[in-house]
Amino acid sequence: MAKNMKLVTSPLNLNNPILVQVLGICSALAITVKVEYAIIMSVSVLFVMAFANVIMSLLRNTIPSRIRIIVQLVIIAALVILVDQVLKAYLYDVSKQLSVFVGLIITNCIIMGRLEAFALGNKPFESFLDGVGNAGGYALILIIIAFVREVFGSGTVTLPGLGELPVIPQAFYDFGYQNNGLMILPPAALIVVGVIIWVQRSMTRELIED
Amino acid sequence: MQDLVNIFVKSIFIDNMVFAYFLGMCSYLAVSKTVKTATGLGLAVVFVLGITVPVNYLLENYILKKGALEWLIGDQAATLDLSFLSFIMFIAVIASMVQLVEMVVEKFAPSLYTSLGIFLPLIAVNCAILGGALFMQEREYTSIGEATVFGLGSGIGFFLAIIGIAAIREKIRYSEVPAPLRGIGITFIATGLMAIAFMTFMGIKL
């Protein structure tokens, strides 16, 4: 039981997919302009990852290892098509905004990486937990980045179903405060991730590289 | 002709795969420790993007798009839209093209093959390649020439980026970076600064 707990909690910090394993960076950076996009992306990745892990783990003893990569790609691609069609049907605007990045979940290295590293050698339930944990760690970082970028870049927080909520009070603007337009642009995402890594490693000394 | 040059320049500098869209980040970070390996990966990406984007363009325009099957089944095709299959088709094309390119290169250019080494197979899961195909689909290029030029240009953009960061990382090793930032942290920040530099191209209208 404690071991299963660890599968879910260790990717949140010590073994975080983005900060420590450095997987799945592309989408983490590209869609973090608004918190809403980050949440929707995280849910999509959670779905694809948990189920891809379970399916792969069920098939792990029947697939010859030489063709496993193509099998993995097909499983992931099928799940991603499901997600894409659902988004197009129910959240059309968001799916337009996320543009190619929903499709790019297929080549999101977190998913391939966890399939290779975990699901190929473990039972379905543990693989499911591993998928949930890693998607959780991914979601956590995604939402932190998106929050920082949106608050400083646009002065709002957009949540699904609630719309844009202003965070910076109007009085600040009256006083001459300006939104930092750089935060919305791509380079800021990289620097925000760099700073998050800095903070995390200062708190967790054992992760420091030499 | 001018269109082609525009698309080429645009895809290298303005719509740079790494700095503007963060595609191929995983391999960009993992393989940029030395300039030598970075060159290998960069060349392989140029090569594979230059081949897969036009192939996927043909696939998109003659099979997947709405009404694209007209050459095969006539008027019935008008309502047939297979584009929901595009992810799975593109990734299959990419995986098989990578395999094919690997075999051809091994046969006809053994020296290139040894220098590309393990990077060729890895490229099948590089998001820059699938990203190239998906952008091609989204931006609706009108001819195969445009698609090819776009593929090559994006590849060269990635090549420039990875060589640049590899050179910076080789030098950074001798600098005093704060301990928690060492390794991946400083690489992110350096990439961010490079991306700011590349943003200067944004104002150029083509």
mmCIF file with all atom_site columns, C-alpha atoms in Angstrom, chain B residues 38-181:
data_model
loop_
_atom_site.group_PDB
_atom_site.id
_atom_site.type_symbol
_atom_site.label_atom_id
_atom_site.label_alt_id
_atom_site.label_comp_id
_atom_site.label_asym_id
_atom_site.label_entity_id
_atom_site.label_seq_id
_atom_site.pdbx_PDB_ins_code
_atom_site.Cartn_x
_atom_site.Cartn_y
_atom_site.Cartn_z
_atom_site.occupancy
_atom_site.B_iso_or_equiv
_atom_site.pdbx_formal_charge
_atom_site.auth_seq_id
_atom_site.auth_comp_id
_atom_site.auth_asym_id
_atom_site.auth_atom_id
_atom_site.pdbx_PDB_model_num
ATOM 1   C CA . ALA B 1 38  ? 24.355  18.254 -31.578 1.00 0.00 ? 38  ALA B CA 1
ATOM 2   C CA . THR B 1 39  ? 25.512  18.520 -35.194 1.00 0.00 ? 39  THR B CA 1
ATOM 3   C CA . GLY B 1 40  ? 24.594  14.875 -35.763 1.00 0.00 ? 40  GLY B CA 1
ATOM 4   C CA . LEU B 1 41  ? 21.095  15.280 -34.393 1.00 0.00 ? 41  LEU B CA 1
ATOM 5   C CA . GLY B 1 42  ? 20.582  18.588 -36.183 1.00 0.00 ? 42  GLY B CA 1
ATOM 6   C CA . LEU B 1 43  ? 21.522  17.112 -39.562 1.00 0.00 ? 43  LEU B CA 1
ATOM 7   C CA . ALA B 1 44  ? 19.267  14.130 -38.996 1.00 0.00 ? 44  ALA B CA 1
ATOM 8   C CA . VAL B 1 45  ? 16.333  16.423 -38.197 1.00 0.00 ? 45  VAL B CA 1
ATOM 9   C CA . VAL B 1 46  ? 16.874  18.555 -41.347 1.00 0.00 ? 46  VAL B CA 1
ATOM 10  C CA . PHE B 1 47  ? 17.011  15.380 -43.367 1.00 0.00 ? 47  PHE B CA 1
ATOM 11  C CA . VAL B 1 48  ? 13.914  13.733 -41.935 1.00 0.00 ? 48  VAL B CA 1
ATOM 12  C CA . LEU B 1 49  ? 11.794  16.916 -41.888 1.00 0.00 ? 49  LEU B CA 1
ATOM 13  C CA . GLY B 1 50  ? 12.742  17.605 -45.508 1.00 0.00 ? 50  GLY B CA 1
ATOM 14  C CA . ILE B 1 51  ? 11.390  14.181 -46.464 1.00 0.00 ? 51  ILE B CA 1
ATOM 15  C CA . THR B 1 52  ? 8.407   13.611 -44.178 1.00 0.00 ? 52  THR B CA 1
ATOM 16  C CA . VAL B 1 53  ? 6.702   16.987 -44.583 1.00 0.00 ? 53  VAL B CA 1
ATOM 17  C CA . PRO B 1 54  ? 6.206   16.638 -48.375 1.00 0.00 ? 54  PRO B CA 1
ATOM 18  C CA . VAL B 1 55  ? 5.172   12.985 -48.000 1.00 0.00 ? 55  VAL B CA 1
ATOM 19  C CA . ASN B 1 56  ? 2.616   13.928 -45.371 1.00 0.00 ? 56  ASN B CA 1
ATOM 20  C CA . TYR B 1 57  ? 1.510   16.782 -47.614 1.00 0.00 ? 57  TYR B CA 1
ATOM 21  C CA . LEU B 1 58  ? 0.666   14.305 -50.376 1.00 0.00 ? 58  LEU B CA 1
ATOM 22  C CA . LEU B 1 59  ? -1.108  12.067 -47.868 1.00 0.00 ? 59  LEU B CA 1
ATOM 23  C CA . GLU B 1 60  ? -3.134  14.984 -46.536 1.00 0.00 ? 60  GLU B CA 1
ATOM 24  C CA . ASN B 1 61  ? -4.139  16.342 -49.947 1.00 0.00 ? 61  ASN B CA 1
ATOM 25  C CA . TYR B 1 62  ? -4.821  13.143 -51.819 1.00 0.00 ? 62  TYR B CA 1
ATOM 26  C CA . ILE B 1 63  ? -6.283  10.926 -49.094 1.00 0.00 ? 63  ILE B CA 1
ATOM 27  C CA . LEU B 1 64  ? -7.234  12.555 -45.823 1.00 0.00 ? 64  LEU B CA 1
ATOM 28  C CA . LYS B 1 65  ? -8.717  15.968 -46.578 1.00 0.00 ? 65  LYS B CA 1
ATOM 29  C CA . LYS B 1 66  ? -12.405 16.478 -47.193 1.00 0.00 ? 66  LYS B CA 1
ATOM 30  C CA . GLY B 1 67  ? -13.077 15.584 -50.825 1.00 0.00 ? 67  GLY B CA 1
ATOM 31  C CA . ALA B 1 68  ? -9.460  14.600 -51.385 1.00 0.00 ? 68  ALA B CA 1
ATOM 32  C CA . LEU B 1 69  ? -10.287 11.114 -52.567 1.00 0.00 ? 69  LEU B CA 1
ATOM 33  C CA . GLU B 1 70  ? -11.968 12.464 -55.710 1.00 0.00 ? 70  GLU B CA 1
ATOM 34  C CA . TRP B 1 71  ? -9.288  10.955 -57.944 1.00 0.00 ? 71  TRP B CA 1
ATOM 35  C CA . LEU B 1 72  ? -10.262 7.516  -56.700 1.00 0.00 ? 72  LEU B CA 1
ATOM 36  C CA . ILE B 1 73  ? -14.018 7.365  -56.203 1.00 0.00 ? 73  ILE B CA 1
ATOM 37  C CA . GLY B 1 74  ? -15.321 10.432 -58.024 1.00 0.00 ? 74  GLY B CA 1
ATOM 38  C CA . ASP B 1 75  ? -18.168 12.566 -56.675 1.00 0.00 ? 75  ASP B CA 1
ATOM 39  C CA . GLN B 1 76  ? -18.869 10.392 -53.653 1.00 0.00 ? 76  GLN B CA 1
ATOM 40  C CA . ALA B 1 77  ? -15.675 11.797 -52.145 1.00 0.00 ? 77  ALA B CA 1
ATOM 41  C CA . ALA B 1 78  ? -17.191 15.249 -51.617 1.00 0.00 ? 78  ALA B CA 1
ATOM 42  C CA . THR B 1 79  ? -18.626 14.289 -48.220 1.00 0.00 ? 79  THR B CA 1
ATOM 43  C CA . LEU B 1 80  ? -15.858 11.964 -47.155 1.00 0.00 ? 80  LEU B CA 1
ATOM 44  C CA . ASP B 1 81  ? -13.617 13.493 -44.499 1.00 0.00 ? 81  ASP B CA 1
ATOM 45  C CA . LEU B 1 82  ? -10.885 11.291 -43.125 1.00 0.00 ? 82  LEU B CA 1
ATOM 46  C CA . SER B 1 83  ? -8.933  14.020 -41.393 1.00 0.00 ? 83  SER B CA 1
ATOM 47  C CA . PHE B 1 84  ? -9.663  12.587 -37.941 1.00 0.00 ? 84  PHE B CA 1
ATOM 48  C CA . LEU B 1 85  ? -7.229  9.843  -38.908 1.00 0.00 ? 85  LEU B CA 1
ATOM 49  C CA . SER B 1 86  ? -4.432  12.272 -39.619 1.00 0.00 ? 86  SER B CA 1
ATOM 50  C CA . PHE B 1 87  ? -2.521  11.812 -36.332 1.00 0.00 ? 87  PHE B CA 1
ATOM 51  C CA . ILE B 1 88  ? -2.233  8.096  -36.685 1.00 0.00 ? 88  ILE B CA 1
ATOM 52  C CA . MET B 1 89  ? -1.392  8.302  -40.401 1.00 0.00 ? 89  MET B CA 1
ATOM 53  C CA . PHE B 1 90  ? 1.245   10.988 -39.914 1.00 0.00 ? 90  PHE B CA 1
ATOM 54  C CA . ILE B 1 91  ? 2.978   9.155  -37.115 1.00 0.00 ? 91  ILE B CA 1
ATOM 55  C CA . ALA B 1 92  ? 2.936   5.927  -39.124 1.00 0.00 ? 92  ALA B CA 1
ATOM 56  C CA . VAL B 1 93  ? 4.437   7.727  -42.121 1.00 0.00 ? 93  VAL B CA 1
ATOM 57  C CA . ILE B 1 94  ? 7.089   9.303  -39.929 1.00 0.00 ? 94  ILE B CA 1
ATOM 58  C CA . ALA B 1 95  ? 8.039   6.050  -38.231 1.00 0.00 ? 95  ALA B CA 1
ATOM 59  C CA . SER B 1 96  ? 8.280   4.197  -41.519 1.00 0.00 ? 96  SER B CA 1
ATOM 60  C CA . MET B 1 97  ? 10.100  7.026  -43.334 1.00 0.00 ? 97  MET B CA 1
ATOM 61  C CA . VAL B 1 98  ? 12.655  7.156  -40.547 1.00 0.00 ? 98  VAL B CA 1
ATOM 62  C CA . GLN B 1 99  ? 13.193  3.442  -40.918 1.00 0.00 ? 99  GLN B CA 1
ATOM 63  C CA . LEU B 1 100 ? 13.497  3.797  -44.695 1.00 0.00 ? 100 LEU B CA 1
ATOM 64  C CA . VAL B 1 101 ? 15.851  6.763  -44.515 1.00 0.00 ? 101 VAL B CA 1
ATOM 65  C CA . GLU B 1 102 ? 17.969  4.816  -42.058 1.00 0.00 ? 102 GLU B CA 1
ATOM 66  C CA . MET B 1 103 ? 18.291  1.888  -44.464 1.00 0.00 ? 103 MET B CA 1
ATOM 67  C CA . VAL B 1 104 ? 19.031  4.087  -47.496 1.00 0.00 ? 104 VAL B CA 1
ATOM 68  C CA . VAL B 1 105 ? 21.633  6.121  -45.641 1.00 0.00 ? 105 VAL B CA 1
ATOM 69  C CA . GLU B 1 106 ? 23.248  2.969  -44.289 1.00 0.00 ? 106 GLU B CA 1
ATOM 70  C CA . LYS B 1 107 ? 23.516  1.565  -47.804 1.00 0.00 ? 107 LYS B CA 1
ATOM 71  C CA . PHE B 1 108 ? 24.640  4.611  -49.785 1.00 0.00 ? 108 PHE B CA 1
ATOM 72  C CA . ALA B 1 109 ? 26.371  6.877  -47.283 1.00 0.00 ? 109 ALA B CA 1
ATOM 73  C CA . PRO B 1 110 ? 27.945  4.743  -44.577 1.00 0.00 ? 110 PRO B CA 1
ATOM 74  C CA . SER B 1 111 ? 30.035  7.618  -43.240 1.00 0.00 ? 111 SER B CA 1
ATOM 75  C CA . LEU B 1 112 ? 26.953  9.801  -42.730 1.00 0.00 ? 112 LEU B CA 1
ATOM 76  C CA . TYR B 1 113 ? 25.255  6.800  -41.147 1.00 0.00 ? 113 TYR B CA 1
ATOM 77  C CA . THR B 1 114 ? 27.982  6.356  -38.557 1.00 0.00 ? 114 THR B CA 1
ATOM 78  C CA . SER B 1 115 ? 28.010  10.050 -37.744 1.00 0.00 ? 115 SER B CA 1
ATOM 79  C CA . LEU B 1 116 ? 24.223  10.188 -37.285 1.00 0.00 ? 116 LEU B CA 1
ATOM 80  C CA . GLY B 1 117 ? 24.377  6.993  -35.264 1.00 0.00 ? 117 GLY B CA 1
ATOM 81  C CA . ILE B 1 118 ? 21.623  6.453  -32.756 1.00 0.00 ? 118 ILE B CA 1
ATOM 82  C CA . PHE B 1 119 ? 19.906  9.767  -33.548 1.00 0.00 ? 119 PHE B CA 1
ATOM 83  C CA . LEU B 1 120 ? 18.103  8.592  -36.661 1.00 0.00 ? 120 LEU B CA 1
ATOM 84  C CA . PRO B 1 121 ? 15.804  6.072  -34.929 1.00 0.00 ? 121 PRO B CA 1
ATOM 85  C CA . LEU B 1 122 ? 15.253  8.470  -32.015 1.00 0.00 ? 122 LEU B CA 1
ATOM 86  C CA . ILE B 1 123 ? 13.863  11.035 -34.395 1.00 0.00 ? 123 ILE B CA 1
ATOM 87  C CA . ALA B 1 124 ? 10.637  9.084  -34.896 1.00 0.00 ? 124 ALA B CA 1
ATOM 88  C CA . VAL B 1 125 ? 9.526   10.330 -31.493 1.00 0.00 ? 125 VAL B CA 1
ATOM 89  C CA . ASN B 1 126 ? 10.886  13.862 -31.829 1.00 0.00 ? 126 ASN B CA 1
ATOM 90  C CA . CYS B 1 127 ? 7.954   16.231 -31.622 1.00 0.00 ? 127 CYS B CA 1
ATOM 91  C CA . ALA B 1 128 ? 9.527   18.633 -34.119 1.00 0.00 ? 128 ALA B CA 1
ATOM 92  C CA . ILE B 1 129 ? 8.869   16.105 -36.871 1.00 0.00 ? 129 ILE B CA 1
ATOM 93  C CA . LEU B 1 130 ? 5.224   15.473 -36.061 1.00 0.00 ? 130 LEU B CA 1
ATOM 94  C CA . GLY B 1 131 ? 4.887   19.184 -35.327 1.00 0.00 ? 131 GLY B CA 1
ATOM 95  C CA . GLY B 1 132 ? 6.171   19.959 -38.825 1.00 0.00 ? 132 GLY B CA 1
ATOM 96  C CA . ALA B 1 133 ? 3.504   17.721 -40.330 1.00 0.00 ? 133 ALA B CA 1
ATOM 97  C CA . LEU B 1 134 ? 0.735   19.198 -38.176 1.00 0.00 ? 134 LEU B CA 1
ATOM 98  C CA . PHE B 1 135 ? 1.738   22.797 -38.914 1.00 0.00 ? 135 PHE B CA 1
ATOM 99  C CA . MET B 1 136 ? 1.817   21.943 -42.603 1.00 0.00 ? 136 MET B CA 1
ATOM 100 C CA . GLN B 1 137 ? -1.768  20.690 -42.246 1.00 0.00 ? 137 GLN B CA 1
ATOM 101 C CA . GLU B 1 138 ? -2.897  23.693 -40.236 1.00 0.00 ? 138 GLU B CA 1
ATOM 102 C CA . ARG B 1 139 ? -1.328  26.368 -42.446 1.00 0.00 ? 139 ARG B CA 1
ATOM 103 C CA . GLU B 1 140 ? -2.707  24.839 -45.656 1.00 0.00 ? 140 GLU B CA 1
ATOM 104 C CA . TYR B 1 141 ? 0.277   25.230 -47.955 1.00 0.00 ? 141 TYR B CA 1
ATOM 105 C CA . THR B 1 142 ? -0.822  25.254 -51.562 1.00 0.00 ? 142 THR B CA 1
ATOM 106 C CA . SER B 1 143 ? 1.860   23.253 -53.320 1.00 0.00 ? 143 SER B CA 1
ATOM 107 C CA . ILE B 1 144 ? 4.277   20.484 -52.580 1.00 0.00 ? 144 ILE B CA 1
ATOM 108 C CA . GLY B 1 145 ? 7.143   22.904 -53.213 1.00 0.00 ? 145 GLY B CA 1
ATOM 109 C CA . GLU B 1 146 ? 5.971   25.102 -50.349 1.00 0.00 ? 146 GLU B CA 1
ATOM 110 C CA . ALA B 1 147 ? 5.627   22.083 -48.075 1.00 0.00 ? 147 ALA B CA 1
ATOM 111 C CA . THR B 1 148 ? 9.151   20.891 -48.900 1.00 0.00 ? 148 THR B CA 1
ATOM 112 C CA . VAL B 1 149 ? 10.666  24.312 -48.346 1.00 0.00 ? 149 VAL B CA 1
ATOM 113 C CA . PHE B 1 150 ? 8.792   24.626 -45.071 1.00 0.00 ? 150 PHE B CA 1
ATOM 114 C CA . GLY B 1 151 ? 10.095  21.238 -43.923 1.00 0.00 ? 151 GLY B CA 1
ATOM 115 C CA . LEU B 1 152 ? 13.699  22.057 -44.817 1.00 0.00 ? 152 LEU B CA 1
ATOM 116 C CA . GLY B 1 153 ? 13.485  25.515 -43.276 1.00 0.00 ? 153 GLY B CA 1
ATOM 117 C CA . SER B 1 154 ? 12.099  24.206 -39.993 1.00 0.00 ? 154 SER B CA 1
ATOM 118 C CA . GLY B 1 155 ? 14.829  21.597 -39.900 1.00 0.00 ? 155 GLY B CA 1
ATOM 119 C CA . ILE B 1 156 ? 17.524  24.212 -40.428 1.00 0.00 ? 156 ILE B CA 1
ATOM 120 C CA . GLY B 1 157 ? 15.959  26.350 -37.691 1.00 0.00 ? 157 GLY B CA 1
ATOM 121 C CA . PHE B 1 158 ? 16.224  23.434 -35.284 1.00 0.00 ? 158 PHE B CA 1
ATOM 122 C CA . PHE B 1 159 ? 19.800  22.794 -36.451 1.00 0.00 ? 159 PHE B CA 1
ATOM 123 C CA . LEU B 1 160 ? 20.819  26.397 -35.720 1.00 0.00 ? 160 LEU B CA 1
ATOM 124 C CA . ALA B 1 161 ? 19.197  26.317 -32.310 1.00 0.00 ? 161 ALA B CA 1
ATOM 125 C CA . ILE B 1 162 ? 20.761  23.079 -31.143 1.00 0.00 ? 162 ILE B CA 1
ATOM 126 C CA . ILE B 1 163 ? 24.255  24.009 -32.358 1.00 0.00 ? 163 ILE B CA 1
ATOM 127 C CA . GLY B 1 164 ? 23.958  27.372 -30.605 1.00 0.00 ? 164 GLY B CA 1
ATOM 128 C CA . ILE B 1 165 ? 22.917  25.918 -27.261 1.00 0.00 ? 165 ILE B CA 1
ATOM 129 C CA . ALA B 1 166 ? 25.543  23.155 -27.485 1.00 0.00 ? 166 ALA B CA 1
ATOM 130 C CA . ALA B 1 167 ? 28.291  25.736 -27.976 1.00 0.00 ? 167 ALA B CA 1
ATOM 131 C CA . ILE B 1 168 ? 26.971  27.754 -25.034 1.00 0.00 ? 168 ILE B CA 1
ATOM 132 C CA . ARG B 1 169 ? 26.796  24.684 -22.817 1.00 0.00 ? 169 ARG B CA 1
ATOM 133 C CA . GLU B 1 170 ? 30.370  23.728 -23.651 1.00 0.00 ? 170 GLU B CA 1
ATOM 134 C CA . LYS B 1 171 ? 31.514  27.137 -22.422 1.00 0.00 ? 171 LYS B CA 1
ATOM 135 C CA . ILE B 1 172 ? 29.161  27.280 -19.431 1.00 0.00 ? 172 ILE B CA 1
ATOM 136 C CA . ARG B 1 173 ? 30.874  24.237 -17.970 1.00 0.00 ? 173 ARG B CA 1
ATOM 137 C CA . TYR B 1 174 ? 33.818  26.460 -17.046 1.00 0.00 ? 174 TYR B CA 1
ATOM 138 C CA . SER B 1 175 ? 31.701  29.169 -15.429 1.00 0.00 ? 175 SER B CA 1
ATOM 139 C CA . GLU B 1 176 ? 30.565  29.472 -11.865 1.00 0.00 ? 176 GLU B CA 1
ATOM 140 C CA . VAL B 1 177 ? 26.863  28.769 -11.996 1.00 0.00 ? 177 VAL B CA 1
ATOM 141 C CA . PRO B 1 178 ? 24.919  28.705 -8.691  1.00 0.00 ? 178 PRO B CA 1
ATOM 142 C CA . ALA B 1 179 ? 24.742  25.052 -7.622  1.00 0.00 ? 179 ALA B CA 1
ATOM 143 C CA . PRO B 1 180 ? 20.957  24.548 -7.875  1.00 0.00 ? 180 PRO B CA 1
ATOM 144 C CA . LEU B 1 181 ? 20.918  26.004 -11.384 1.00 0.00 ? 181 LEU B CA 1
#
